[in-house]
Each structure stands twice: as structure tokens, then as C-alpha cells.
Coordinates of C-alpha atoms in Angstrom, one line a residue:
X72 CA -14.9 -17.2 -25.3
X73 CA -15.0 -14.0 -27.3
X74 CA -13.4 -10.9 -25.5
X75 CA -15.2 -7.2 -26.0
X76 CA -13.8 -3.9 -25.5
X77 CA -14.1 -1.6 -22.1
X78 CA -16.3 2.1 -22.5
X79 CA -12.6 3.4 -22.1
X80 CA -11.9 1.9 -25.2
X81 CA -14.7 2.8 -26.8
X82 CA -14.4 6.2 -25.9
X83 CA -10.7 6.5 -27.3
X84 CA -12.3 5.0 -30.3
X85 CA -14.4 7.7 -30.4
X86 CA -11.7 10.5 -29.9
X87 CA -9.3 9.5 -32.2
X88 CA -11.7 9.1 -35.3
X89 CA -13.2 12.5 -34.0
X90 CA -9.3 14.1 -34.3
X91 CA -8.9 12.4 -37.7
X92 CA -11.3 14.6 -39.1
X93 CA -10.6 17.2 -37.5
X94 CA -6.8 17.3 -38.2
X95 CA -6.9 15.6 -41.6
X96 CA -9.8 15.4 -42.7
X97 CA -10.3 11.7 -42.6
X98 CA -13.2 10.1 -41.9
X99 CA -13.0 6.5 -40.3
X100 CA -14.9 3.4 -40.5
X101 CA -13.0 1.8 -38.2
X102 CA -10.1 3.1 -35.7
X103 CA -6.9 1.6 -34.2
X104 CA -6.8 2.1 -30.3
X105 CA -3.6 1.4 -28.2
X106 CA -3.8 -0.3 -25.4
X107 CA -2.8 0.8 -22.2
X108 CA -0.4 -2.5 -22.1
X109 CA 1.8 -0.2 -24.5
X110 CA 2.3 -3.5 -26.8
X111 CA -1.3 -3.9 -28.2
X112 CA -3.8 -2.1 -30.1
X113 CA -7.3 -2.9 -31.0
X114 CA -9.1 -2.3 -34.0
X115 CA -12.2 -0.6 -33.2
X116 CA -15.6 -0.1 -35.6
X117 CA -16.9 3.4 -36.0
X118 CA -20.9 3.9 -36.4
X119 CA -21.3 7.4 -37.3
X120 CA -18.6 10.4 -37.2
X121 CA -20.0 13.8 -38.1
X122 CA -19.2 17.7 -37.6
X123 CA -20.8 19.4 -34.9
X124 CA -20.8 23.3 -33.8
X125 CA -17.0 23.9 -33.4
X126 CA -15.9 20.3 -33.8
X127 CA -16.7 16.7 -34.1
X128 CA -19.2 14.3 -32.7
X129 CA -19.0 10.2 -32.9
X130 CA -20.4 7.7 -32.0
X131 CA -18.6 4.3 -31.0
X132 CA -20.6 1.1 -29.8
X133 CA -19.6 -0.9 -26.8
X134 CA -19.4 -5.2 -27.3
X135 CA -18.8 -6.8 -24.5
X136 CA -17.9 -9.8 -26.3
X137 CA -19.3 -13.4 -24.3
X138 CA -19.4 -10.8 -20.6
X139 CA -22.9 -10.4 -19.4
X140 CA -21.9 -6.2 -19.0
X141 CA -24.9 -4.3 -18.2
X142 CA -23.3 -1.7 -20.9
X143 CA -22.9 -4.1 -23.8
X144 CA -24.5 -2.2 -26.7
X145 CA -24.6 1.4 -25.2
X146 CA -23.9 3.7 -27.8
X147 CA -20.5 5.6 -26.4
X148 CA -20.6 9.1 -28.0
X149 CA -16.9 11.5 -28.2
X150 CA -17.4 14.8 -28.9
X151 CA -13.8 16.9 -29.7
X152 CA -13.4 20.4 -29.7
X153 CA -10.5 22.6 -30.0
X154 CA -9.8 24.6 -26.7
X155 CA -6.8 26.5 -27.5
X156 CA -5.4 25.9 -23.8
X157 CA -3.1 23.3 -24.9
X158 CA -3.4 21.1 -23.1
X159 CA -6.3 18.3 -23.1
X160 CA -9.9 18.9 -21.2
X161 CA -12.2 15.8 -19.7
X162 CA -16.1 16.6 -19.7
X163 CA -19.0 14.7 -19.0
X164 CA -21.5 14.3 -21.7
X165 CA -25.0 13.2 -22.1
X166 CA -25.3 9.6 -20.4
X167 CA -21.9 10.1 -18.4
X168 CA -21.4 10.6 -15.0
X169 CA -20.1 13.4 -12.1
X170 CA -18.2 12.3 -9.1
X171 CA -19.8 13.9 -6.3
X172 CA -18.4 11.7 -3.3
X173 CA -15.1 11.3 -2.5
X174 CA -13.4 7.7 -2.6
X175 CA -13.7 7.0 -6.3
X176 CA -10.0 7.0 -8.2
X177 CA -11.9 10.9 -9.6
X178 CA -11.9 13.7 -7.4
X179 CA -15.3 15.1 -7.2
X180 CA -17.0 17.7 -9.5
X181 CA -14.8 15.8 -12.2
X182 CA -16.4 13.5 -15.0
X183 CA -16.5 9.9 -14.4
X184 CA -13.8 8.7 -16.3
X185 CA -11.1 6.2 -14.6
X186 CA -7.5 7.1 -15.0
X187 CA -6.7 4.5 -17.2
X188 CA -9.4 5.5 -20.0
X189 CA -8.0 9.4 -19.8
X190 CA -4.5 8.2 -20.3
X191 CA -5.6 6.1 -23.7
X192 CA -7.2 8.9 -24.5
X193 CA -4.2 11.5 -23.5
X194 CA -2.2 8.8 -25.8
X195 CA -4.5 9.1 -28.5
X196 CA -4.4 13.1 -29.0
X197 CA -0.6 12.6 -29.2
X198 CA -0.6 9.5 -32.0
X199 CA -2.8 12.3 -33.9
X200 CA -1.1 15.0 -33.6
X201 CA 2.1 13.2 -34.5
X202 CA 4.6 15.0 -33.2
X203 CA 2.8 18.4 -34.2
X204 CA 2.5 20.8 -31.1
X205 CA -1.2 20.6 -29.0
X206 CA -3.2 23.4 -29.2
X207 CA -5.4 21.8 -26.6
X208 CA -8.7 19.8 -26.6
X209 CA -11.6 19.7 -25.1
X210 CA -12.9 15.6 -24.9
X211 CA -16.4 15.5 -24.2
X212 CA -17.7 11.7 -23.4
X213 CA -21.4 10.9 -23.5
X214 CA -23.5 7.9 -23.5
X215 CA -27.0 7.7 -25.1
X216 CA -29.2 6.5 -22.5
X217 CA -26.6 6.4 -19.7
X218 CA -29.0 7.3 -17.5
X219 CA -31.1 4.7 -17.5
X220 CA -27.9 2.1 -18.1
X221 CA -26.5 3.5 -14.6
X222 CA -29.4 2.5 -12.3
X223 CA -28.8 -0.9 -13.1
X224 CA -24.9 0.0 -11.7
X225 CA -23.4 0.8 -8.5
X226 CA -23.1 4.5 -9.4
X227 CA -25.9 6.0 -7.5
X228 CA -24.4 4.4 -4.7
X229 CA -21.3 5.2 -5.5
X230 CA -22.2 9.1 -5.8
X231 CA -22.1 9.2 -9.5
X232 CA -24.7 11.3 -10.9
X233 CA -26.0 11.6 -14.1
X234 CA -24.7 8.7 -15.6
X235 CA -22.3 5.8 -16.4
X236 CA -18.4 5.7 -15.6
X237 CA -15.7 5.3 -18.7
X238 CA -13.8 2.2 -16.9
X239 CA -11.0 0.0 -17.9
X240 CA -8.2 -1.1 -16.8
X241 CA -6.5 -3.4 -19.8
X242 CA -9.2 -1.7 -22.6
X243 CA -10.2 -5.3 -22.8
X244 CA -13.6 -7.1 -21.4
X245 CA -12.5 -10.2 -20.1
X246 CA -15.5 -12.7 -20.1
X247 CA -15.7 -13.5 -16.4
X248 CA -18.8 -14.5 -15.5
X249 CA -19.9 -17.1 -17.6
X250 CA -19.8 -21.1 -17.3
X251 CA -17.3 -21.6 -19.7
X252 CA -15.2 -19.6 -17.5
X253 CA -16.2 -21.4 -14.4
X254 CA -15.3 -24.8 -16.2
X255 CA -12.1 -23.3 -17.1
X256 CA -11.4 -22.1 -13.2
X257 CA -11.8 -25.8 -12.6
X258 CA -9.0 -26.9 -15.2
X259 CA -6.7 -23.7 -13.8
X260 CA -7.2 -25.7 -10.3
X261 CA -6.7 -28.7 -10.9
X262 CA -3.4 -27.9 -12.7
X263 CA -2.1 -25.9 -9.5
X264 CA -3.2 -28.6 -7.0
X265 CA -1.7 -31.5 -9.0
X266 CA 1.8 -32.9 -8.9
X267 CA 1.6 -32.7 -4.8
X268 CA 1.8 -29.0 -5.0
X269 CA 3.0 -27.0 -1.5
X270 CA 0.9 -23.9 -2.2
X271 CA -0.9 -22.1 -4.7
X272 CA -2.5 -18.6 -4.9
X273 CA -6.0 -17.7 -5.9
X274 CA -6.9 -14.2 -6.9
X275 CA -10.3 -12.4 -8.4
X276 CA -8.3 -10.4 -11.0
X277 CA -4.4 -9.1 -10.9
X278 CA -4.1 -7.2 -7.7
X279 CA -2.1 -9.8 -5.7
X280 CA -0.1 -11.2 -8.6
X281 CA 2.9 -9.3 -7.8
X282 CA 3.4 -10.6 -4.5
X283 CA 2.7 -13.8 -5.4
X284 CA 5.1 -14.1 -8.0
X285 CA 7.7 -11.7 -6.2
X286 CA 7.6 -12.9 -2.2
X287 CA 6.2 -16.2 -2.5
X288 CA 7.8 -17.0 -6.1
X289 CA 5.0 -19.0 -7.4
X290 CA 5.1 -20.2 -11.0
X291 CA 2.6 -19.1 -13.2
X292 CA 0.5 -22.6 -13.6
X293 CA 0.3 -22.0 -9.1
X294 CA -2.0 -19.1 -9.7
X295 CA -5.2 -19.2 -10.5
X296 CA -7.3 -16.0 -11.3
X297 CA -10.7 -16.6 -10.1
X298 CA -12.5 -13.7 -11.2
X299 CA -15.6 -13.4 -8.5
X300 CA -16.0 -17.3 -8.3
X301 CA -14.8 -17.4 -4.6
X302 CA -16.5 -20.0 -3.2
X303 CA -17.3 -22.3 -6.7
X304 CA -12.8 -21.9 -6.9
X305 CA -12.7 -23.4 -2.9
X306 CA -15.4 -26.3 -3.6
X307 CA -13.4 -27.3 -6.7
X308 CA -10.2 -27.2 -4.6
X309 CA -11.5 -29.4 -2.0
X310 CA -13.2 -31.4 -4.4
X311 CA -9.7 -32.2 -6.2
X312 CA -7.8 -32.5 -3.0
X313 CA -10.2 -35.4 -1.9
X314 CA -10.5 -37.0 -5.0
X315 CA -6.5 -37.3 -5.4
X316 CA -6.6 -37.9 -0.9
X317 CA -4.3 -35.4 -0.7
X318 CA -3.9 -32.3 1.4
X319 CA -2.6 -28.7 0.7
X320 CA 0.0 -26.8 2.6
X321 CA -0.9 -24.1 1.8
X322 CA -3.3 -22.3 -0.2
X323 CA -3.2 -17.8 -0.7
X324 CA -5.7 -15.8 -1.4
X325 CA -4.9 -12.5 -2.7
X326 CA -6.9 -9.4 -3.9
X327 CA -8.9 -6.4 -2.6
X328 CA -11.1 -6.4 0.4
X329 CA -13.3 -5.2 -1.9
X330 CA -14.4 -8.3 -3.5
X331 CA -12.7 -10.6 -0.5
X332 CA -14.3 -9.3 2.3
X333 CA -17.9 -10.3 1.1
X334 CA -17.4 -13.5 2.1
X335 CA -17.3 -12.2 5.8
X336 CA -21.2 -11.7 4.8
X337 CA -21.7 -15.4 3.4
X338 CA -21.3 -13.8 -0.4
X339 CA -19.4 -16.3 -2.1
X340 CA -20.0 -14.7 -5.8
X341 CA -18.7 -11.6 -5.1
X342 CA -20.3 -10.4 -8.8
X343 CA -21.4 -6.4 -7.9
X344 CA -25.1 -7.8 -9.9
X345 CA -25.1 -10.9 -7.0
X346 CA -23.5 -9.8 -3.8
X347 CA -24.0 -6.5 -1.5
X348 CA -20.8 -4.2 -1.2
X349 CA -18.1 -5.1 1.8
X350 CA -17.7 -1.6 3.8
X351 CA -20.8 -3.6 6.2
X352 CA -18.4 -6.0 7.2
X353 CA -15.0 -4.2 7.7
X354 CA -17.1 -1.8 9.9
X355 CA -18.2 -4.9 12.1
X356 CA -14.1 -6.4 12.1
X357 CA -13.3 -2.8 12.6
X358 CA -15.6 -2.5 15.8
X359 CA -14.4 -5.9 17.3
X360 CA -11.2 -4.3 17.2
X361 CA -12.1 -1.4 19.5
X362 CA -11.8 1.1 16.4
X363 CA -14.0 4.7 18.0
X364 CA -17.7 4.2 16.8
X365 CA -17.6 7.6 14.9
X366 CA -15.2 5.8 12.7
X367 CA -17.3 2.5 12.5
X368 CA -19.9 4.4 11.8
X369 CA -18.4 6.3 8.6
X370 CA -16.7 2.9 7.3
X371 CA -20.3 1.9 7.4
X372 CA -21.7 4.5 5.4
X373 CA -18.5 5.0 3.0
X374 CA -19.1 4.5 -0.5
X375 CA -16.2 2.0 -1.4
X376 CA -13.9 -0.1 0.4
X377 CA -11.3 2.7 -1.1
X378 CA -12.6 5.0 1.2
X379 CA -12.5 3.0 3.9
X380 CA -8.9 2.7 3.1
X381 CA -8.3 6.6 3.2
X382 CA -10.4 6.9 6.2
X383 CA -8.3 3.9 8.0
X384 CA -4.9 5.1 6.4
X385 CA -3.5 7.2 9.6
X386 CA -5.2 5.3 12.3
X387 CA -2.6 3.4 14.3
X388 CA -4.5 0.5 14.1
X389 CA -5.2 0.6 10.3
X390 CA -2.5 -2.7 10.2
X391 CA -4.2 -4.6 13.1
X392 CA -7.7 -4.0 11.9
X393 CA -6.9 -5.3 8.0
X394 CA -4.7 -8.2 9.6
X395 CA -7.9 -9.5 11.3
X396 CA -10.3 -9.1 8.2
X397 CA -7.6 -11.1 6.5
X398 CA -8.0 -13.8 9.4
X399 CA -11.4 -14.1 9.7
X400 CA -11.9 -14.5 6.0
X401 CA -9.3 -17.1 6.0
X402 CA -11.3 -18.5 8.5
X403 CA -14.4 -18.4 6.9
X404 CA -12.8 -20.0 3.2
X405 CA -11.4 -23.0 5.6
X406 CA -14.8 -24.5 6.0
X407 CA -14.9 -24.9 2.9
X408 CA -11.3 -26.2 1.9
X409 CA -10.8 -28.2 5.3
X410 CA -8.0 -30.5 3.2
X411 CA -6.0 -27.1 2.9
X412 CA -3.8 -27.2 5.9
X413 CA -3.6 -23.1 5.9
X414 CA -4.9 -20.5 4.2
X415 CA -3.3 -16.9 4.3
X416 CA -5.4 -14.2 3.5
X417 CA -3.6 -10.8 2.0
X418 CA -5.2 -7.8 1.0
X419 CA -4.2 -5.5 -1.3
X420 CA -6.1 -2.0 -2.5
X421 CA -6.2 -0.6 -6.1
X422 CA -2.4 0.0 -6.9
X423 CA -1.0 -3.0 -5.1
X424 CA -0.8 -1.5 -1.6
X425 CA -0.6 -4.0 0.9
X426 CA -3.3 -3.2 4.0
X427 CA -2.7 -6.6 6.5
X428 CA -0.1 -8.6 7.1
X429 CA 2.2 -7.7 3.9
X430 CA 2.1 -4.6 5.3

């Protein structure tokens, strides 16, 4: 399946042919964007670069390659200014977002552009300037229509006004959600599963990886990353296991509560287009676990699963509380895989922080 190119990448695209008029006097057609793997690049088309009041304005349009994104074809526009601060500016454009709740990887009152997108784009100032010293830029990221392409997003949920968020984590679009990728889950599976395997680890994207490879020192063919196929991924494990009339030691499932604890609602496609967000049922676990009811109440209303982190992070009982999400979700997938003699459950947030049990 054909792979497309994050907004971050877009918008990098967009700063670095911006600077390459601006500096030499270039303009591009196309660009050549590093990737935040430090190995890659990606070659990037430009649709139109021209001068502006002050500086330059272009405009960069997202593919999404074979990923059903709701931003596939928004128009991703990069305008670039000299500041003379020297140093480098981030400000929300036209069409993109303001952070105005806290919980998101942005403080608030700061454009909604992700970490990873400002460091390509940090990276892309110094490729440009070449060694030259910075006399600072301002990096203004828009999006024609943005407003209209966020309502069909979590943002105004999320607290993101105005707009859509610059994401990206590998400034590639994986194509996740499709059946090819499905059918492909079921080939990953059956690979792991095979050969009277002890255990194998599932997990929606990379967070979990580490500890699979590093404490329980699986080999790559034991993991399988799932993407938000939760329960199709269980049904194909139990579906394998019965065929062959074997059973599995043990299966681990690793990732973010974020996507994992859906299925403590009955969500088993934990897509954000085909499942309600999670904080619902870690304020439920958190209750059952005697947690004070003002604090139920605002993992309830928080706007991410992040949040709920922060807001759980001193509590005494932050351990306990994530330990028993982590069993009753375990609980919950062994209906499904009853040929799996265990499942373990471990949750991890955003930078690999362990919440339950690894903790």
C-alpha cells in the first residue's frame, strides 16, 4: 500500500522551499525533507511558492497515500519571515489551531504544532542556513480550510481552536486502516503464533516495543503491530490457535491506555472516526478503586488520557489504579482469545512511561 506524508512533513516542506528563496533565491518545485528518523529524507512536491509582505508564502499539499486521513488533500500553507531574534518563532496560521486546554504535548496559548513537526522544522532552518549564523525566523503554519477540516477531528474536543494540528511522529502516513492492512495483521499473526510459540506481543503502534524487545526479549517476527485492529488481531489469534489446536502461553498487549482502554467500553476498533475516547472508562476503574470523586470526576471530563496521566501522576494510588485497568482489559481481550492461557496487559503513555505493572 502506498505510504503519504504527515501535515508535519508538509509543513517542513513548506518552510524549507520558503527559506530557499528567501536565502538564495531559489525557487523549488519540489523539496527534500529529513525525517525525524535522522537516516531518511523525503522528497516533497511544491504547489506554489511566492513573496509575501516581508517574506515568503507556500503552499505544500498533504497525500495521505492509501490512509483514509480526514486531512488528505488539505492544502498546508508555510509562511517565513525574518524576525531578527535569532532564534526560530512557531505561529498559527489561517486553518491551524491554538491549544487552549492543557493535556496536549503544546502548552496552551501555543500553536498546534506537535514536537516532532517543530523539530523537522527547527532542522530544516539549520540545513538552510548551512552553517551560516540564524538571524531568527518567524514560521507561520496555516491550512486553507482548516477550519472546516477540524470538526471532523478531535480538536474541538481536545481544546484546539481554530483549526487543525501539525502531527507526526515518523513524517510518514502509515496506511492503517485499510483491508489490505487488516489481511496483512492476519499474516503478521499467524507468523508469531506458529512454530508452538510461548508468547508474543501485540501493539497498536510503537509505544510498547521497547519493553517487549528489551524485558521480555521477543524477536521481531513475535510482535505484531496492530494498528487499532484490537479485536479483528484477537479473533485472528484465536482463530489460528484452534485451527493449529494449540494453545498460547502467553500473549502481551502493549500500548497506551489511550487506544487500549476502549475496549473496557466494548470498542474493539479503537479508530478515533469509530470509537468514543477512553478517559470514561479509567474514571469508572478509577472509582472502583476508591480514587476521591473530585478526582473521578476531572478524569471524566479531561480532554486526553495524557491528562489523566498528569492528574493521576502524584496520587499514591496512580500504580494500583493503572495496574487494574491493565487487568480488567486483559480480562475483557480473554473472551475473545480463550486458547491464550494469559494475557498481560501493560500500559505505557506517550514517551514510553510505564503507568501499571512495569511501573
Amino acid at each position: 500500500m502506498r505510504r503519504g506524508r504527515t501535515t508535519g512533513t508538509c509543513a517542513t516542506a513548506g518552510v524549507k522551499a520558503a527559506l530557499q528563496l528567501l536565502l538564495h533565491g531559489e525557487t523549488a518545485t519540489e523539496i527534500a525533507v529529513s525525517l525525524p528518523d535522522g537516516a531518511h529524507y523525503i522528497m516533497v512536491p511544491v504547489q506554489r511558492v511566492e513573496q509575501v509582505d516581508g517574506g515568503v508564502r507556500v503552499e505544500v499539499v498533504k497525500d495521505a497515500g492509501d490512509d483514509p486521513d480526514n486531512t488528505d488533500k488539505a492544502v498546508i500553507v508555510a509562511t517565513v519571515r525574518s524576525n531578527g531574534r535569532g532564534d526560530v518563532r512557531f505561529l498559527a496560521g489561517k486553518g491551524v489551531g491554538t491549544v487552549t486546554e492543557p493535556g496536549i504535548r503544546v502548552p496552551v496559548g501555543e500553536p498546534a504544532i506537535n514536537p516532532v513537526p517543530r523539530q523537522m522544522m527547527q532542522l530544516a532552518v539549520e540545513e538552510m542556513l548551512d552553517g551560516a549564523a540564524n538571524p531568527g525566523f518567524d514560521l507561520e503554519i496555516g491550512c486553507i480550510d482548516g477550519e472546516t477540516i477540524a470538526k471532523k477531528t478531535f480538536n474541538p474536543r481536545l481544546g484546539i481552536v481554530g483549526g487543525i494540528s501539525i502531527i507526526g511522529t515518523s513524517g510518514i502516513v502509515e496506511p492503517m486502516s485499510m483491508a489490505a492492512y487488516i489481511a496483512s495483521i492476519e499474516v503478521y499473526i499467524r507468523v508469531a503464533v506458529g512454530g508452538s510459540a510461548m508468547q508474543v506481543a501485540y501493539t497498536p503502534g510503537k509505544i510498547g516495543t521497547a519493553f517487549a524487545k528489551g524485558v521480555l526479549q521477543l524477536a521481531n517476527k513475535q510482535i505484531v503491530q496492530i494498528s487499532n485492529f484490537v479485536g479483528t488481531s484477537l479473533d485472528f489469534t484465536q482463530q489460528v490457535l484452534t485451527e493449529a489446536g494449540a494453545t498460547l502461553p502467553a500473549l502481551w498487549m502493549l500500548g497506551h491506555p489511550g487506544k487500549l482502554a476502549k475496549t473496557l467500553n466494548g470498542e474493539w476498533d479503537t479508530h478515533s472516526g469509530k470509537s468514543a475516547m477512553a478517559m470514561g472508562a479509567v474514571a469508572r476503574v478509577a472509582a472502583d478503586c476508591g480514587i476521591e470523586s473530585a478526582l473521578v470526576e476531572k478524569i471524566e471530563q479531561a480532554n486526553t488520557v495524557e491528562a489523566v496521566m498528569e492528574l493521576m501522576k502524584p496520587h499514591p494510588q496512580a500504580t494500583a489504579m493503572w495496574s487494574e485497568v491493565e487487568n480488567r482489559i486483559a480480562k475483557a481481550m480473554h473472551e475473545r482469545v480463550p486458547r491464550a492461557q494469559r494475557i498481560e496487559v501493560r500500559l505505557f503513555g506517550l514517551h514510553g512511561v510505564a503507568l501499571g505493572k512495569a511501573a
